[in-house]
mmCIF file of C-alpha atoms in Angstrom:
data_model
loop_
_atom_site.group_PDB
_atom_site.id
_atom_site.type_symbol
_atom_site.label_atom_id
_atom_site.label_comp_id
_atom_site.label_asym_id
_atom_site.label_seq_id
_atom_site.Cartn_x
_atom_site.Cartn_y
_atom_site.Cartn_z
ATOM 1 C CA GLU V 818 55.142 144.556 137.880
ATOM 2 C CA LYS V 819 57.187 141.461 138.687
ATOM 3 C CA GLY V 820 54.802 140.410 141.209
ATOM 4 C CA TYR V 821 51.525 141.127 139.506
ATOM 5 C CA GLY V 822 52.391 141.342 135.790
ATOM 6 C CA THR V 823 55.018 138.814 134.869
ATOM 7 C CA GLY V 824 54.837 136.688 138.059
ATOM 8 C CA GLU V 825 58.684 136.501 138.513
ATOM 9 C CA HIS V 826 58.481 137.700 141.998
ATOM 10 C CA ALA V 827 56.104 136.672 144.871
ATOM 11 C CA PRO V 828 53.022 136.612 144.794
ATOM 12 C CA GLY V 829 53.872 135.253 141.357
ATOM 13 C CA LEU V 830 50.746 136.411 139.713
ATOM 14 C CA ARG V 831 50.657 136.931 135.940
ATOM 15 C CA LEU V 832 47.696 139.553 135.644
ATOM 16 C CA GLY V 833 48.915 141.088 132.261
ATOM 17 C CA GLY V 834 48.456 144.547 131.395
ATOM 18 C CA CYS V 835 46.214 145.214 134.522
ATOM 19 C CA GLY V 836 47.753 143.716 137.554
ATOM 20 C CA ALA V 837 50.757 145.926 138.151
ATOM 21 C CA TYR V 838 48.784 149.191 137.819
ATOM 22 C CA LYS V 839 46.001 147.777 140.288
ATOM 23 C CA ALA V 840 48.631 146.716 142.686
ATOM 24 C CA ALA V 841 50.484 150.079 142.568
ATOM 25 C CA HIS V 842 47.252 151.983 142.833
ATOM 26 C CA HIS V 843 46.467 150.299 146.289
ATOM 27 C CA ILE V 844 50.203 150.651 147.534
ATOM 28 C CA ILE V 845 49.794 154.580 146.664
ATOM 29 C CA LYS V 846 46.517 154.916 148.541
ATOM 30 C CA THR V 847 47.589 152.749 151.433
ATOM 31 C CA HIS V 848 50.850 154.813 151.858
ATOM 32 C CA ALA V 849 48.761 157.756 151.998
ATOM 33 C CA LYS V 850 46.490 156.580 154.924
ATOM 34 C CA VAL V 851 49.579 155.547 156.935
ATOM 35 C CA TRP V 852 51.066 158.971 156.411
ATOM 36 C CA HIS V 853 47.880 160.559 157.435
ATOM 37 C CA SER V 854 47.451 158.236 160.520
ATOM 38 C CA TYR V 855 50.888 159.126 161.731
ATOM 39 C CA ASN V 856 50.394 162.702 160.963
ATOM 40 C CA ASN V 857 47.078 163.017 162.931
ATOM 41 C CA THR V 858 48.140 160.662 165.894
ATOM 42 C CA TRP V 859 51.728 160.541 166.558
ATOM 43 C CA ARG V 860 53.568 163.320 164.916
ATOM 44 C CA SER V 861 52.945 165.792 167.542
ATOM 45 C CA GLU V 862 54.323 163.616 170.277
ATOM 46 C CA GLN V 863 57.175 161.908 168.538
ATOM 47 C CA GLN V 864 58.313 164.469 165.662
ATOM 48 C CA GLY V 865 59.047 161.553 163.378
ATOM 49 C CA MET V 866 59.056 161.490 159.694
ATOM 50 C CA VAL V 867 57.143 159.188 157.101
ATOM 51 C CA GLY V 868 58.293 158.717 153.625
ATOM 52 C CA ILE V 869 58.234 156.236 150.678
ATOM 53 C CA SER V 870 61.263 154.493 149.263
ATOM 54 C CA LEU V 871 61.289 154.154 145.207
ATOM 55 C CA THR V 872 63.578 152.177 143.297
ATOM 56 C CA SER V 873 64.560 153.619 139.965
ATOM 57 C CA GLY V 874 67.235 153.573 137.139
ATOM 58 C CA TRP V 875 67.955 156.551 135.001
ATOM 59 C CA GLY V 876 66.936 156.639 131.352
ATOM 60 C CA GLU V 877 69.352 158.430 129.035
ATOM 61 C CA PRO V 878 68.316 159.252 125.498
ATOM 62 C CA VAL V 879 70.464 157.709 122.879
ATOM 63 C CA ASP V 880 70.708 160.937 120.796
ATOM 64 C CA PRO V 881 70.131 163.836 123.217
ATOM 65 C CA HIS V 882 69.546 165.846 120.038
ATOM 66 C CA SER V 883 66.352 163.622 118.827
ATOM 67 C CA GLN V 884 63.149 164.592 120.353
ATOM 68 C CA THR V 885 61.968 161.238 119.883
ATOM 69 C CA ASP V 886 64.653 159.815 122.058
ATOM 70 C CA ARG V 887 64.441 162.537 124.518
ATOM 71 C CA ASP V 888 60.549 161.656 124.762
ATOM 72 C CA ALA V 889 61.458 157.956 125.129
ATOM 73 C CA ALA V 890 63.728 158.661 127.911
ATOM 74 C CA GLU V 891 61.226 160.742 129.724
ATOM 75 C CA ARG V 892 58.649 157.965 129.447
ATOM 76 C CA TYR V 893 61.176 155.724 131.037
ATOM 77 C CA ILE V 894 61.585 157.880 134.003
ATOM 78 C CA GLN V 895 57.843 158.618 134.312
ATOM 79 C CA PHE V 896 56.848 154.926 134.111
ATOM 80 C CA HIS V 897 59.508 153.866 136.718
ATOM 81 C CA LEU V 898 59.924 156.798 139.318
ATOM 82 C CA GLY V 899 56.984 158.942 138.171
ATOM 83 C CA TRP V 900 54.416 156.120 138.654
ATOM 84 C CA PHE V 901 54.471 156.390 142.309
ATOM 85 C CA ALA V 902 56.470 159.736 142.910
ATOM 86 C CA ASN V 903 53.953 162.060 140.794
ATOM 87 C CA PRO V 904 50.864 161.164 142.737
ATOM 88 C CA ILE V 905 52.633 161.837 146.166
ATOM 89 C CA TYR V 906 54.215 165.048 145.022
ATOM 90 C CA ARG V 907 52.141 166.423 142.547
ATOM 91 C CA GLY V 908 48.557 164.621 143.078
ATOM 92 C CA ASP V 909 48.310 162.352 140.112
ATOM 93 C CA TYR V 910 49.956 159.778 137.785
ATOM 94 C CA PRO V 911 52.168 161.505 135.166
ATOM 95 C CA GLU V 912 50.109 162.638 132.240
ATOM 96 C CA ILE V 913 52.622 160.691 129.852
ATOM 97 C CA MET V 914 51.368 157.416 131.601
ATOM 98 C CA LYS V 915 47.785 158.511 131.323
ATOM 99 C CA ASN V 916 48.075 159.183 127.761
ATOM 100 C CA TYR V 917 49.939 156.172 126.879
ATOM 101 C CA VAL V 918 48.144 153.621 128.746
ATOM 102 C CA GLY V 919 44.812 155.101 128.021
ATOM 103 C CA ARG V 920 45.197 155.155 124.248
ATOM 104 C CA LYS V 921 46.595 151.700 124.180
ATOM 105 C CA SER V 922 43.635 150.425 126.318
ATOM 106 C CA SER V 923 41.238 151.994 123.811
ATOM 107 C CA GLN V 924 43.055 150.585 120.656
ATOM 108 C CA GLN V 925 42.720 147.203 122.567
ATOM 109 C CA GLY V 926 39.085 147.717 122.600
ATOM 110 C CA LEU V 927 38.775 148.481 126.291
ATOM 111 C CA GLY V 928 36.208 150.921 127.535
ATOM 112 C CA THR V 929 38.251 152.447 130.357
ATOM 113 C CA SER V 930 42.021 152.791 130.931
ATOM 114 C CA ARG V 931 44.048 149.955 132.324
ATOM 115 C CA LEU V 932 45.671 152.405 134.584
ATOM 116 C CA PRO V 933 43.333 153.231 137.466
ATOM 117 C CA THR V 934 42.201 156.789 138.233
ATOM 118 C CA PHE V 935 42.121 158.629 141.446
ATOM 119 C CA SER V 936 39.115 160.574 142.401
ATOM 120 C CA VAL V 937 39.570 164.434 143.275
ATOM 121 C CA GLN V 938 39.331 163.450 146.963
ATOM 122 C CA GLU V 939 41.944 160.924 146.645
ATOM 123 C CA LYS V 940 44.277 162.999 144.778
ATOM 124 C CA THR V 941 44.166 165.694 147.583
ATOM 125 C CA TYR V 942 44.483 163.031 150.157
ATOM 126 C CA ILE V 943 47.603 161.409 148.638
ATOM 127 C CA LYS V 944 49.275 164.777 147.353
ATOM 128 C CA GLY V 945 52.142 165.747 149.974
ATOM 129 C CA THR V 946 52.093 162.528 152.001
ATOM 130 C CA SER V 947 55.931 162.357 152.154
ATOM 131 C CA ASP V 948 58.339 164.005 154.498
ATOM 132 C CA PHE V 949 61.184 162.640 152.726
ATOM 133 C CA LEU V 950 61.749 160.639 149.565
ATOM 134 C CA GLY V 951 63.904 157.192 149.713
ATOM 135 C CA ILE V 952 65.642 156.453 146.768
ATOM 136 C CA GLY V 953 67.007 153.014 145.653
ATOM 137 C CA HIS V 954 69.257 153.257 142.531
ATOM 138 C CA PHE V 955 71.448 150.766 140.842
ATOM 139 C CA THR V 956 72.019 151.493 137.204
ATOM 140 C CA THR V 957 71.261 153.408 134.024
ATOM 141 C CA ARG V 958 69.812 152.585 130.429
ATOM 142 C CA TYR V 959 70.096 154.290 127.148
ATOM 143 C CA VAL V 960 66.512 154.503 125.650
ATOM 144 C CA ILE V 961 65.151 154.899 122.298
ATOM 145 C CA GLN V 962 61.616 154.753 120.886
ATOM 146 C CA LYS V 963 60.235 151.219 120.127
ATOM 147 C CA SER V 964 56.444 150.836 119.061
ATOM 148 C CA PHE V 965 55.156 147.476 119.972
ATOM 149 C CA PRO V 966 52.571 145.726 117.982
ATOM 150 C CA LEU V 967 48.888 145.921 119.113
ATOM 151 C CA LEU V 968 48.471 142.264 118.767
ATOM 152 C CA GLN V 969 50.698 141.569 121.630
ATOM 153 C CA VAL V 970 49.305 140.742 125.091
ATOM 154 C CA PRO V 971 49.002 144.272 126.815
ATOM 155 C CA SER V 972 51.757 144.718 129.420
ATOM 156 C CA TYR V 973 53.347 147.302 131.570
ATOM 157 C CA HIS V 974 56.521 146.660 129.445
ATOM 158 C CA THR V 975 54.878 147.426 126.034
ATOM 159 C CA ASP V 976 52.650 150.307 127.291
ATOM 160 C CA CYS V 977 55.709 152.887 127.268
ATOM 161 C CA ASP V 978 56.927 152.217 123.593
ATOM 162 C CA LEU V 979 60.559 152.228 124.325
ATOM 163 C CA ALA V 980 63.667 149.913 124.293
ATOM 164 C CA GLU V 981 66.497 149.802 126.863
ATOM 165 C CA LEU V 982 70.149 149.682 125.555
ATOM 166 C CA VAL V 983 73.403 149.554 127.372
ATOM 167 C CA ASP V 984 77.065 150.673 126.268
ATOM 168 C CA PRO V 985 79.228 147.444 126.049
ATOM 169 C CA LYS V 986 82.041 149.824 127.439
ATOM 170 C CA TRP V 987 80.090 150.257 130.660
ATOM 171 C CA PRO V 988 81.666 147.931 133.432
ATOM 172 C CA ALA V 989 79.339 144.964 134.418
ATOM 173 C CA PRO V 990 80.915 143.723 137.658
ATOM 174 C CA GLY V 991 77.387 142.252 138.752
ATOM 175 C CA PRO V 992 74.379 140.337 137.341
ATOM 176 C CA ARG V 993 73.787 141.333 133.529
ATOM 177 C CA TRP V 994 71.133 143.835 134.457
ATOM 178 C CA LEU V 995 73.520 145.898 136.682
ATOM 179 C CA TYR V 996 75.901 148.085 134.612
ATOM 180 C CA SER V 997 78.171 150.546 136.689
ATOM 181 C CA VAL V 998 77.010 154.074 135.368
ATOM 182 C CA PRO V 999 77.718 156.496 138.014
ATOM 183 C CA TRP V 1000 76.820 159.718 136.202
ATOM 184 C CA GLY V 1001 73.233 158.460 135.804
ATOM 185 C CA PHE V 1002 72.796 158.830 139.606
ATOM 186 C CA ARG V 1003 73.569 162.555 139.521
ATOM 187 C CA ARG V 1004 71.064 162.976 136.678
ATOM 188 C CA LEU V 1005 68.345 161.050 138.455
ATOM 189 C CA LEU V 1006 68.810 163.137 141.747
ATOM 190 C CA ASN V 1007 68.675 166.458 139.723
ATOM 191 C CA PHE V 1008 65.669 165.209 137.990
ATOM 192 C CA ILE V 1009 63.937 164.720 141.420
ATOM 193 C CA LYS V 1010 65.030 167.987 142.628
ATOM 194 C CA THR V 1011 63.347 169.777 139.633
ATOM 195 C CA GLN V 1012 60.405 167.521 139.384
ATOM 196 C CA TYR V 1013 59.099 167.438 142.861
ATOM 197 C CA GLY V 1014 60.196 170.557 144.557
ATOM 198 C CA ASN V 1015 63.749 169.375 145.723
ATOM 199 C CA PRO V 1016 62.631 166.862 148.441
ATOM 200 C CA LEU V 1017 64.535 165.740 151.384
ATOM 201 C CA ILE V 1018 66.181 162.740 149.920
ATOM 202 C CA TYR V 1019 67.688 159.517 151.602
ATOM 203 C CA VAL V 1020 69.390 157.029 149.592
ATOM 204 C CA THR V 1021 68.178 153.789 150.893
ATOM 205 C CA GLU V 1022 69.711 151.238 148.511
ATOM 206 C CA ASN V 1023 72.782 151.695 146.315
ATOM 207 C CA GLY V 1024 75.340 148.599 145.497
ATOM 208 C CA VAL V 1025 76.356 145.800 143.230
ATOM 209 C CA SER V 1026 76.384 142.011 143.484
ATOM 210 C CA GLU V 1027 78.866 139.429 142.479
ATOM 211 C CA LYS V 1028 78.664 137.918 138.884
ATOM 212 C CA VAL V 1029 80.286 134.844 139.744
ATOM 213 C CA GLN V 1030 80.041 132.461 142.739
ATOM 214 C CA CYS V 1031 83.448 133.126 144.451
ATOM 215 C CA THR V 1032 84.539 133.064 148.022
ATOM 216 C CA GLN V 1033 87.270 135.617 147.285
ATOM 217 C CA LEU V 1034 87.059 138.746 149.553
ATOM 218 C CA CYS V 1035 88.981 141.179 147.317
ATOM 219 C CA ASP V 1036 85.999 142.827 145.518
ATOM 220 C CA GLU V 1037 88.016 145.835 144.237
ATOM 221 C CA TRP V 1038 85.125 146.275 141.549
ATOM 222 C CA ARG V 1039 82.500 146.888 144.293
ATOM 223 C CA ILE V 1040 85.132 149.655 145.792
ATOM 224 C CA GLU V 1041 85.225 151.270 142.300
ATOM 225 C CA TYR V 1042 81.161 150.969 141.960
ATOM 226 C CA LEU V 1043 80.695 152.739 145.471
ATOM 227 C CA LYS V 1044 83.578 155.156 144.765
ATOM 228 C CA GLY V 1045 81.836 156.225 141.660
ATOM 229 C CA TYR V 1046 78.345 156.426 142.704
ATOM 230 C CA ILE V 1047 79.213 158.131 146.192
ATOM 231 C CA ASN V 1048 81.249 160.753 144.139
ATOM 232 C CA GLU V 1049 78.151 161.464 142.135
ATOM 233 C CA ILE V 1050 75.990 162.105 145.032
ATOM 234 C CA LEU V 1051 78.735 164.561 146.142
ATOM 235 C CA LYS V 1052 78.345 166.205 142.788
ATOM 236 C CA ALA V 1053 74.489 166.266 143.142
ATOM 237 C CA LEU V 1054 74.910 168.052 146.587
ATOM 238 C CA ASN V 1055 76.936 170.752 145.081
ATOM 239 C CA ASP V 1056 74.035 170.959 142.582
ATOM 240 C CA GLY V 1057 71.917 171.889 145.517
ATOM 241 C CA VAL V 1058 70.142 168.591 145.634
ATOM 242 C CA ASN V 1059 68.802 167.831 149.251
ATOM 243 C CA VAL V 1060 70.423 164.443 149.995
ATOM 244 C CA LYS V 1061 70.674 163.984 153.594
ATOM 245 C CA GLY V 1062 71.895 160.269 154.015
ATOM 246 C CA TYR V 1063 73.254 157.264 152.107
ATOM 247 C CA THR V 1064 72.812 153.511 152.824
ATOM 248 C CA ALA V 1065 75.032 151.133 150.788
ATOM 249 C CA TRP V 1066 73.228 147.837 149.799
ATOM 250 C CA SER V 1067 74.160 145.863 151.672
ATOM 251 C CA LEU V 1068 75.827 145.019 154.961
ATOM 252 C CA LEU V 1069 75.424 141.041 154.392
ATOM 253 C CA ASP V 1070 75.045 138.588 151.497
ATOM 254 C CA LYS V 1071 71.305 137.549 151.934
ATOM 255 C CA PHE V 1072 68.212 136.392 150.355
ATOM 256 C CA GLU V 1073 67.540 138.418 147.038
ATOM 257 C CA TRP V 1074 64.125 137.954 145.768
ATOM 258 C CA ASN V 1075 63.822 135.150 143.032
ATOM 259 C CA LYS V 1076 67.789 134.952 142.937
ATOM 260 C CA GLY V 1077 67.561 133.412 146.479
ATOM 261 C CA PHE V 1078 71.194 133.422 147.934
ATOM 262 C CA SER V 1079 72.874 133.528 144.493
ATOM 263 C CA GLU V 1080 73.181 137.171 144.281
ATOM 264 C CA ARG V 1081 75.628 138.547 146.802
ATOM 265 C CA PHE V 1082 75.485 142.290 147.550
ATOM 266 C CA GLY V 1083 77.094 142.185 150.861
ATOM 267 C CA PHE V 1084 80.373 143.945 152.362
ATOM 268 C CA TYR V 1085 80.264 140.597 154.389
ATOM 269 C CA HIS V 1086 80.497 137.284 152.672
ATOM 270 C CA THR V 1087 77.865 134.857 154.329
ATOM 271 C CA ASP V 1088 78.879 131.370 154.187
ATOM 272 C CA PHE V 1089 75.326 129.747 153.700
ATOM 273 C CA LYS V 1090 76.484 126.240 153.446
ATOM 274 C CA ASN V 1091 77.682 126.313 157.129
ATOM 275 C CA LYS V 1092 74.870 125.958 159.675
ATOM 276 C CA ASN V 1093 76.011 128.797 161.818
ATOM 277 C CA LYS V 1094 76.289 131.200 158.531
ATOM 278 C CA PRO V 1095 79.661 132.802 159.640
ATOM 279 C CA ARG V 1096 80.346 136.261 157.914
ATOM 280 C CA TYR V 1097 83.833 137.410 156.480
ATOM 281 C CA PRO V 1098 84.585 140.965 155.814
ATOM 282 C CA LYS V 1099 85.282 141.726 152.081
ATOM 283 C CA ALA V 1100 87.752 144.355 151.108
ATOM 284 C CA SER V 1101 84.703 146.805 150.413
ATOM 285 C CA ALA V 1102 83.853 146.567 154.027
ATOM 286 C CA ASP V 1103 87.227 147.927 155.135
ATOM 287 C CA TYR V 1104 86.821 150.748 152.364
ATOM 288 C CA TYR V 1105 83.309 151.685 153.388
ATOM 289 C CA LYS V 1106 84.323 151.858 157.158
ATOM 290 C CA LYS V 1107 86.866 154.507 156.110
ATOM 291 C CA ILE V 1108 84.536 156.583 154.202
ATOM 292 C CA ILE V 1109 82.062 156.452 157.179
ATOM 293 C CA SER V 1110 85.213 157.376 159.653
ATOM 294 C CA ALA V 1111 86.044 160.380 157.302
ATOM 295 C CA ASN V 1112 82.454 161.291 156.380
ATOM 296 C CA GLY V 1113 83.796 161.357 152.849
ATOM 297 C CA PHE V 1114 86.629 159.897 150.843
ATOM 298 C CA PRO V 1115 89.750 159.536 152.885
ATOM 299 C CA ASN V 1116 92.722 161.372 151.711
ATOM 300 C CA PRO V 1117 94.952 158.502 150.147
ATOM 301 C CA ARG V 1118 98.066 160.649 151.040
ATOM 302 C CA GLU V 1119 97.067 160.607 154.753
ATOM 303 C CA VAL V 1120 99.350 158.151 156.828
ATOM 304 C CA MET V 1121 97.453 156.343 159.457
ATOM 305 C CA SER V 1122 99.354 156.641 162.763
#
């Protein structure tokens, strides 16, 4: 959407309400082709696994008793995660996406939906092409219904008729989009379990970046973020969600899309001004090291001998 809709990310194309859907359509079909290629050629010899990694926030209805809010939250998750996961696990785009984009395309005077369609053969070819599901997750939003006027230029953003809200009490240690809402992660993982037949899950990205440029290495707020989110994964494991592994984002400060080097997600501070790019461990590096060593939360009462 940012690469082919708004043009914020590379390749920087502004193709309105069609570009993102076309790009995604090709990605899904290409993913399936790669999976089948591996399955037919290499799997018997290597016994490897091929999956896809999808990044998604969690959408929570503002009023859980309101059907309108619940529907809007459902659209949020289907327009994010379901857009890619549904074809791979269930054989087609989510019905809610087909309905909304189809209806809006018709109201905009288009003969066909801006959301492409899969042929029967393609649906069969794509369904089941994932040995595991990679999940990138950072934050959560409250969601309400919001109807966008038809006069607006069509876009992925306006297709789902919803508005995203945040709770001002949520900690916002990183950039303005990244609020720390650990409980949303457990709900997302349980949603995946229910929707897609409890697939094998690897958490491929989860972390937080610095809000301000500072060389201080005492990032207690990152430690709190990690503690909260990893704890919710443990709860999801107790719920029966099939999480097999966790990867924090990220080892080093590095290049972050259109934010360049200004967003720092690393456990290690990188001095980009120095030509040798020296790295210095932040407090979170030591904390995460202890989690890895203990394969869980270290006992705060345990004395290191």
